Amino acid sequence: MALQQLPRIERLDLAVLRLPAWHPEAAGSPTAPVYGYVIDHPDGAIVFDTGVGADNEFIDAVYAPDHLGLDDALHAVGIELADVVAVVNSHLHFDHCGQNPLFYGSDVPCYVQQAELDAVERDQFYTDPVWALAPTGQQRAVDGDLAIAEGVTIMATPGHTAGHHSVLVESGEGCAVLAGQVVWHADEFRDERATAANVEAKERRGDAIESIRRLKALRPQVVHFAHCSALHADGAGEDAELRLRSPRG
Ligand SMILES: [Zn+2]
């Protein structure tokens, strides 16, 4: 089921990371923004990615993040933490789930692919598990696609990680996509490229390109990213060069 109109989608500027020299994206820019999003859905606000947490010494030492509280970021767009009815994490790296604990102990469901939970289990360096793992009653392990509200569907988009997913927001007047870290930079999406920096696992680069194509095939009006400005189908936005077009068209 789709909504009649697209709900308001607001970007939440949650952090700026200082990328260490060894970080695969550091060559492009020494800093990186971290964006979450909120969908102002008629049934309640849905948060997509929660940025970086504030209490991990290792993360603070390596990335020296400038940090904005999710509560303040939401408040700035007229939404309160208590208005949030669901959290979706694109994946469980530290800069996408860091403020999930604000919701732990409530009845807010936290949606993530089972493959991400498996990765946290397998690799102690995958993320901060205190941030990443919701209490059992709140954790919603997803396997593939899942409709979570009217017009709001989780879509599996593996590549950057095995369990990366995106969110499609559909309405009678068109659709929007929250694509997380399907790509690092919007031009990779436009050109359908999987870079070695964003998709370190060689064997997943084919999946990453398929994920981009899957989202493009929905013909979204706008695609929002975790570390880059949005792409707009009509060429609107900050950078008119960043258009949603095929590499050949
Ligand atoms: Zn990541």
PDB file of N, CA, C and O in Angstrom, residues 1 29-30 54 79 133 145 166 191 195 214 220 231 247:
ATOM      1  N   MET A   1       0.857  -1.209   0.000  1.00  0.00           N
ATOM      2  CA  MET A   1       0.000   0.000   0.000  1.00  0.00           C
ATOM      3  C   MET A   1       0.884   1.247   0.000  1.00  0.00           C
ATOM      4  O   MET A   1       1.878   1.313   0.703  1.00  0.00           O
ATOM      5  N   SER A  29      38.655  12.781   0.616  1.00  0.00           N
ATOM      6  CA  SER A  29      38.412  13.909   1.505  1.00  0.00           C
ATOM      7  C   SER A  29      38.789  13.486   2.921  1.00  0.00           C
ATOM      8  O   SER A  29      38.489  12.364   3.337  1.00  0.00           O
ATOM      9  N   PRO A  30      39.457  14.375   3.673  1.00  0.00           N
ATOM     10  CA  PRO A  30      39.893  13.984   5.024  1.00  0.00           C
ATOM     11  C   PRO A  30      38.759  13.961   6.046  1.00  0.00           C
ATOM     12  O   PRO A  30      38.947  13.452   7.152  1.00  0.00           O
ATOM     13  N   ALA A  54      28.564   8.485  21.568  1.00  0.00           N
ATOM     14  CA  ALA A  54      29.460   9.481  22.186  1.00  0.00           C
ATOM     15  C   ALA A  54      30.446   8.882  23.171  1.00  0.00           C
ATOM     16  O   ALA A  54      31.245   9.597  23.741  1.00  0.00           O
ATOM     17  N   ILE A  79      10.520  17.323  15.415  1.00  0.00           N
ATOM     18  CA  ILE A  79      10.151  15.954  15.821  1.00  0.00           C
ATOM     19  C   ILE A  79      10.882  15.647  17.129  1.00  0.00           C
ATOM     20  O   ILE A  79      12.051  16.019  17.302  1.00  0.00           O
ATOM     21  N   LEU A 133      23.486  -3.615  19.123  1.00  0.00           N
ATOM     22  CA  LEU A 133      22.568  -4.710  19.435  1.00  0.00           C
ATOM     23  C   LEU A 133      21.443  -4.236  20.344  1.00  0.00           C
ATOM     24  O   LEU A 133      21.662  -3.859  21.500  1.00  0.00           O
ATOM     25  N   ASP A 145      13.486  -8.262   1.919  1.00  0.00           N
ATOM     26  CA  ASP A 145      12.643  -7.062   1.899  1.00  0.00           C
ATOM     27  C   ASP A 145      11.533  -7.180   2.935  1.00  0.00           C
ATOM     28  O   ASP A 145      11.090  -8.288   3.247  1.00  0.00           O
ATOM     29  N   SER A 166      18.235  -0.665   2.319  1.00  0.00           N
ATOM     30  CA  SER A 166      17.780   0.695   2.057  1.00  0.00           C
ATOM     31  C   SER A 166      16.309   0.773   2.414  1.00  0.00           C
ATOM     32  O   SER A 166      15.685  -0.240   2.737  1.00  0.00           O
ATOM     33  N   ASP A 191      26.671   6.601 -11.796  1.00  0.00           N
ATOM     34  CA  ASP A 191      27.438   5.873 -12.802  1.00  0.00           C
ATOM     35  C   ASP A 191      27.406   4.350 -12.601  1.00  0.00           C
ATOM     36  O   ASP A 191      28.067   3.622 -13.346  1.00  0.00           O
ATOM     37  N   THR A 195      33.023   0.871  -5.855  1.00  0.00           N
ATOM     38  CA  THR A 195      34.448   1.150  -5.687  1.00  0.00           C
ATOM     39  C   THR A 195      35.055   0.179  -4.673  1.00  0.00           C
ATOM     40  O   THR A 195      34.374  -0.340  -3.789  1.00  0.00           O
ATOM     41  N   ARG A 214      18.834  -1.863  -8.728  1.00  0.00           N
ATOM     42  CA  ARG A 214      17.538  -2.184  -8.123  1.00  0.00           C
ATOM     43  C   ARG A 214      16.851  -0.900  -7.644  1.00  0.00           C
ATOM     44  O   ARG A 214      15.659  -0.693  -7.865  1.00  0.00           O
ATOM     45  N   PRO A 220      13.105   6.710  -8.451  1.00  0.00           N
ATOM     46  CA  PRO A 220      12.829   7.621  -7.330  1.00  0.00           C
ATOM     47  C   PRO A 220      13.001   9.088  -7.723  1.00  0.00           C
ATOM     48  O   PRO A 220      13.819   9.413  -8.587  1.00  0.00           O
ATOM     49  N   LEU A 231      20.763  12.852  -4.524  1.00  0.00           N
ATOM     50  CA  LEU A 231      20.554  12.952  -5.971  1.00  0.00           C
ATOM     51  C   LEU A 231      19.071  13.210  -6.220  1.00  0.00           C
ATOM     52  O   LEU A 231      18.215  12.540  -5.643  1.00  0.00           O
ATOM     53  N   PRO A 247      24.427   5.711 -16.852  1.00  0.00           N
ATOM     54  CA  PRO A 247      25.753   6.123 -17.316  1.00  0.00           C
ATOM     55  C   PRO A 247      25.777   6.422 -18.810  1.00  0.00           C
ATOM     56  O   PRO A 247      26.624   7.155 -19.277  1.00  0.00           O
TER      57      PRO A 247
END
